[in-house]
């Protein structure tokens, strides 16, 4: 069983746009259709941007949890985040599956 008291997450929250170019920010990615970047430098830049975005999102959730007044409200809000994220993932996965079957 995983130790639930282990420290998780990054030590700092970098700016998600600090490693991205204007073109990749506009498109949201360096490569079309989720393809792998063609060079090691492009792969590293993509990983850095994705890591920064995950780090930022984790920080937002953590701040929201920290703003709760009681331990039980922290747990309730955490369950709400889990529920909402899972629902969004299910909806997006179903949409993607429908697109794949339509092609």
XYZ file of N, CA, C and O in Angstrom:
412
model
N 0.842 -1.181 0.000
C 0.000 0.000 0.000
C 0.882 1.239 0.000
O 1.912 1.269 0.660
N 0.457 2.243 -0.735
C 1.219 3.477 -0.852
C 1.162 4.263 0.448
O 0.137 4.349 1.100
N 2.277 4.861 0.814
C 2.345 5.703 2.003
C 1.661 7.025 1.673
O 2.128 7.797 0.854
N 0.521 7.301 2.309
C -0.235 8.508 1.993
C 0.361 9.758 2.614
O -0.093 10.856 2.358
N 1.385 9.592 3.439
C 2.017 10.746 4.064
C 3.285 11.180 3.334
O 3.955 12.104 3.757
N 3.606 10.498 2.233
C 4.809 10.856 1.497
C 4.647 12.219 0.856
O 3.552 12.646 0.517
N 5.748 12.920 0.722
C 5.739 14.229 0.070
C 5.567 14.007 -1.422
O 6.247 13.188 -2.011
N 4.631 14.729 -2.018
C 4.387 14.606 -3.448
C 4.403 15.983 -4.070
O 4.194 16.974 -3.399
N 4.605 15.996 -5.346
C 4.566 17.259 -6.068
C 5.922 17.929 -6.100
O 6.857 17.552 -5.407
N 6.032 18.952 -6.909
C 7.297 19.644 -7.101
C 7.591 20.614 -5.969
O 6.703 21.015 -5.224
N 8.856 20.961 -5.851
C 9.270 21.909 -4.826
C 8.889 23.330 -5.194
O 8.711 24.170 -4.336
N 8.752 23.606 -6.478
C 8.384 24.948 -6.911
C 7.437 24.842 -8.093
O 7.320 23.803 -8.717
N 6.786 25.925 -8.396
C 5.846 25.952 -9.498
C 6.380 26.872 -10.593
O 6.311 28.084 -10.464
N 6.928 26.283 -11.673
C 7.460 27.114 -12.745
C 6.343 27.718 -13.583
O 5.213 27.246 -13.569
N 6.686 28.763 -14.299
C 5.751 29.394 -15.215
C 5.554 28.460 -16.409
O 6.515 28.101 -17.076
N 4.293 28.031 -16.699
C 4.079 27.090 -17.790
C 4.503 27.615 -19.153
O 4.746 26.840 -20.057
N 4.607 28.918 -19.320
C 4.966 29.465 -20.627
C 6.450 29.769 -20.750
O 6.896 30.215 -21.792
N 7.225 29.523 -19.706
C 8.622 29.934 -19.730
C 9.469 29.164 -20.734
O 10.513 29.647 -21.145
N 9.030 27.973 -21.137
C 9.824 27.176 -22.058
C 9.151 27.004 -23.414
O 9.624 26.260 -24.244
N 8.035 27.661 -23.625
C 7.290 27.471 -24.854
C 7.546 28.618 -25.831
O 7.812 29.733 -25.430
N 7.435 28.304 -27.099
C 7.532 29.328 -28.128
C 6.131 29.862 -28.418
O 5.136 29.238 -28.063
N 6.046 31.009 -29.088
C 4.732 31.566 -29.421
C 3.939 30.612 -30.303
O 2.742 30.431 -30.116
N 4.601 29.985 -31.252
C 3.901 29.069 -32.161
C 3.366 27.854 -31.414
O 2.238 27.429 -31.644
N 4.172 27.289 -30.518
C 3.705 26.110 -29.799
C 2.622 26.469 -28.798
O 1.734 25.675 -28.528
N 2.669 27.678 -28.236
C 1.598 28.107 -27.348
C 0.291 28.260 -28.115
O -0.772 27.876 -27.639
N 0.370 28.816 -29.302
C -0.831 29.015 -30.110
C -1.437 27.675 -30.509
O -2.647 27.494 -30.478
N -0.591 26.729 -30.860
C -1.076 25.431 -31.299
C -1.307 24.479 -30.136
O -2.031 23.505 -30.260
N -0.665 24.730 -28.997
C -0.800 23.841 -27.859
C 0.168 22.673 -27.880
O 0.246 21.898 -26.945
N 0.919 22.514 -28.958
C 1.875 21.415 -29.078
C 2.851 21.726 -30.202
O 2.580 22.558 -31.052
N 3.988 21.043 -30.201
C 4.963 21.223 -31.269
C 4.700 20.299 -32.447
O 5.191 20.513 -33.532
N 3.952 19.230 -32.218
C 3.750 18.235 -33.257
C 2.264 17.976 -33.448
O 1.496 18.044 -32.504
N 1.856 17.654 -34.663
C 0.439 17.398 -34.924
C 0.004 16.036 -34.387
O 0.790 15.095 -34.333
N -1.238 15.962 -33.974
C -1.877 14.702 -33.585
C -1.105 13.922 -32.533
O -1.118 12.700 -32.523
N -0.413 14.590 -31.635
C 0.275 13.917 -30.549
C 1.492 13.111 -30.967
O 1.934 12.233 -30.231
N 2.055 13.367 -32.143
C 3.242 12.646 -32.596
C 4.442 13.045 -31.740
O 4.471 14.117 -31.147
N 5.438 12.177 -31.689
C 6.644 12.476 -30.932
C 7.448 13.552 -31.649
O 7.518 13.562 -32.873
N 8.079 14.450 -30.907
C 8.962 15.452 -31.533
C 10.113 14.762 -32.260
O 10.516 13.659 -31.908
N 10.650 15.439 -33.263
C 11.667 14.822 -34.119
C 13.082 14.886 -33.551
O 13.961 14.198 -34.025
N 13.321 15.698 -32.506
C 14.668 15.783 -31.957
C 14.617 15.684 -30.434
O 13.565 15.887 -29.817
N 15.762 15.379 -29.848
C 15.844 15.282 -28.392
C 15.551 16.626 -27.730
O 14.887 16.688 -26.701
N 15.999 17.704 -28.350
C 15.751 19.038 -27.786
C 14.256 19.363 -27.807
O 13.716 19.912 -26.846
N 13.581 19.009 -28.899
C 12.140 19.258 -28.992
C 11.380 18.395 -27.994
O 10.410 18.850 -27.380
N 11.828 17.154 -27.805
C 11.199 16.271 -26.825
C 11.363 16.828 -25.419
O 10.409 16.859 -24.638
N 12.564 17.287 -25.105
C 12.820 17.874 -23.788
C 11.968 19.127 -23.576
O 11.398 19.325 -22.499
N 11.852 19.967 -24.592
C 11.043 21.185 -24.478
C 9.570 20.826 -24.263
O 8.884 21.443 -23.441
N 9.093 19.822 -24.972
C 7.698 19.396 -24.802
C 7.477 18.852 -23.401
O 6.486 19.177 -22.751
N 8.382 18.004 -22.926
C 8.261 17.456 -21.583
C 8.260 18.581 -20.541
O 7.473 18.566 -19.599
N 9.136 19.552 -20.725
C 9.234 20.672 -19.787
C 7.926 21.450 -19.730
O 7.448 21.795 -18.649
N 7.327 21.719 -20.893
C 6.047 22.439 -20.920
C 4.940 21.627 -20.253
O 4.152 22.153 -19.471
N 4.879 20.333 -20.548
C 3.840 19.490 -19.956
C 4.025 19.372 -18.446
O 3.060 19.397 -17.685
N 5.270 19.258 -18.011
C 5.559 19.194 -16.575
C 5.148 20.494 -15.886
O 4.544 20.473 -14.808
N 5.450 21.616 -16.510
C 5.077 22.908 -15.940
C 3.563 23.042 -15.839
O 3.039 23.535 -14.829
N 2.849 22.576 -16.840
C 1.385 22.655 -16.813
C 0.810 21.772 -15.705
O -0.076 22.196 -14.966
N 1.333 20.548 -15.562
C 0.869 19.663 -14.483
C 1.196 20.253 -13.124
O 0.385 20.195 -12.193
N 2.383 20.826 -13.000
C 2.802 21.436 -11.744
C 1.892 22.599 -11.383
O 1.464 22.739 -10.238
N 1.563 23.418 -12.355
C 0.665 24.554 -12.119
C -0.717 24.067 -11.683
O -1.284 24.572 -10.712
N -1.253 23.066 -12.387
C -2.583 22.549 -12.059
C -2.592 21.939 -10.662
O -3.530 22.157 -9.882
N -1.556 21.186 -10.330
C -1.453 20.592 -8.997
C -1.420 21.693 -7.935
O -2.080 21.589 -6.898
N -0.696 22.754 -8.188
C -0.621 23.865 -7.241
C -1.968 24.524 -7.013
O -2.321 24.894 -5.885
N -2.759 24.666 -8.079
C -4.095 25.260 -7.958
C -4.977 24.390 -7.066
O -5.665 24.891 -6.169
N -4.970 23.089 -7.297
C -5.784 22.175 -6.485
C -5.316 22.219 -5.032
O -6.131 22.304 -4.099
N -4.010 22.186 -4.836
C -3.464 22.196 -3.480
C -3.841 23.484 -2.746
O -4.202 23.440 -1.558
N -3.797 24.624 -3.421
C -4.199 25.890 -2.800
C -5.671 25.867 -2.408
O -6.051 26.352 -1.347
N -6.508 25.301 -3.277
C -7.932 25.213 -2.977
C -8.171 24.321 -1.754
O -8.987 24.655 -0.890
N -7.449 23.223 -1.680
C -7.584 22.340 -0.512
C -7.106 23.045 0.759
O -7.745 22.947 1.813
N -6.011 23.766 0.669
C -5.457 24.459 1.831
C -6.382 25.559 2.345
O -6.335 25.923 3.524
N -7.246 26.074 1.488
C -8.162 27.142 1.886
C -9.367 26.623 2.676
O -10.140 27.424 3.196
N -9.513 25.311 2.771
C -10.663 24.742 3.476
C -10.461 24.859 4.982
O -9.354 24.692 5.481
N -11.550 25.112 5.732
C -11.418 25.390 7.167
C -11.227 24.162 8.056
O -10.673 24.282 9.147
N -11.671 22.981 7.627
C -11.575 21.800 8.490
C -11.008 20.620 7.720
O -11.019 20.600 6.485
N -10.550 19.629 8.464
C -10.016 18.411 7.840
C -11.088 17.700 7.024
O -10.828 17.219 5.914
N -12.315 17.648 7.530
C -13.374 16.959 6.787
C -13.744 17.714 5.515
O -14.059 17.093 4.492
N -13.695 19.042 5.550
C -13.988 19.788 4.324
C -12.865 19.633 3.307
O -13.116 19.621 2.099
N -11.632 19.492 3.775
C -10.508 19.233 2.864
C -10.740 17.917 2.139
O -10.615 17.829 0.919
N -11.125 16.890 2.879
C -11.377 15.573 2.265
C -12.576 15.631 1.315
O -12.560 15.019 0.244
N -13.616 16.362 1.691
C -14.783 16.497 0.819
C -14.452 17.206 -0.478
O -14.887 16.789 -1.560
N -13.679 18.268 -0.391
C -13.279 19.004 -1.591
C -12.348 18.143 -2.452
O -12.446 18.154 -3.682
N -11.482 17.369 -1.819
C -10.603 16.471 -2.577
C -11.433 15.440 -3.350
O -11.154 15.164 -4.522
N -12.463 14.891 -2.716
C -13.341 13.952 -3.415
C -14.055 14.631 -4.577
O -14.251 14.040 -5.635
N -14.450 15.908 -4.390
C -15.102 16.659 -5.460
C -14.151 16.826 -6.651
O -14.540 16.614 -7.796
N -12.888 17.191 -6.376
C -11.899 17.330 -7.447
C -11.733 16.006 -8.184
O -11.710 15.977 -9.421
N -11.613 14.916 -7.437
C -11.449 13.593 -8.069
C -12.650 13.261 -8.945
O -12.494 12.798 -10.083
N -13.847 13.507 -8.425
C -15.074 13.227 -9.175
C -15.122 14.052 -10.450
O -15.409 13.536 -11.527
N -14.840 15.339 -10.349
C -14.919 16.227 -11.509
C -13.867 15.887 -12.565
O -14.145 15.904 -13.765
N -12.662 15.582 -12.127
C -11.590 15.223 -13.066
C -11.920 13.911 -13.766
O -11.754 13.772 -14.983
N -12.424 12.941 -13.014
C -12.789 11.653 -13.602
C -13.930 11.822 -14.601
O -13.912 11.235 -15.690
N -14.923 12.635 -14.270
C -16.035 12.877 -15.194
C -15.549 13.553 -16.471
O -15.983 13.191 -17.580
N -14.654 14.527 -16.336
C -14.107 15.200 -17.518
C -13.307 14.218 -18.376
O -13.429 14.217 -19.609
N -12.509 13.375 -17.739
C -11.724 12.385 -18.480
C -12.627 11.391 -19.195
O -12.377 11.041 -20.361
N -13.686 10.945 -18.535
C -14.618 10.007 -19.172
C -15.294 10.639 -20.383
O -15.429 10.009 -21.433
N -15.720 11.904 -20.241
C -16.380 12.589 -21.356
C -15.422 12.778 -22.535
O -15.791 12.547 -23.694
N -14.187 13.186 -22.244
C -13.204 13.381 -23.318
C -12.823 12.060 -23.980
O -12.666 11.992 -25.202
N -12.679 11.008 -23.180
C -12.341 9.699 -23.739
C -13.467 9.193 -24.639
O -13.211 8.641 -25.719
N -14.721 9.395 -24.218
C -15.854 8.976 -25.044
C -15.901 9.768 -26.344
O -16.125 9.205 -27.416
N -15.642 11.069 -26.258
C -15.615 11.905 -27.458
C -14.519 11.446 -28.418
O -14.736 11.338 -29.619
N -13.339 11.171 -27.882
C -12.221 10.705 -28.717
C -12.553 9.362 -29.351
O -12.280 9.128 -30.523
N -13.178 8.476 -28.582
C -13.545 7.161 -29.107
C -14.571 7.310 -30.239
O -14.469 6.638 -31.260
N -15.528 8.205 -30.073
C -16.524 8.454 -31.111
C -15.875 8.997 -32.370
O -16.273 8.641 -33.489
N -14.874 9.878 -32.220
C -14.159 10.436 -33.384
C -13.390 9.339 -34.115
O -13.364 9.307 -35.341
N -12.771 8.436 -33.347
C -11.999 7.355 -33.972
C -12.903 6.411 -34.756
O -12.536 5.919 -35.808
N -14.098 6.142 -34.231
C -15.017 5.241 -34.918
C -15.658 5.906 -36.127
O -16.065 5.228 -37.069
N -15.747 7.235 -36.106
C -16.345 7.947 -37.239
C -15.417 7.990 -38.447
O -15.862 8.155 -39.570
N -14.132 7.856 -38.218
C -13.145 7.937 -39.320
C -13.088 6.710 -40.144
O -13.406 5.688 -40.087
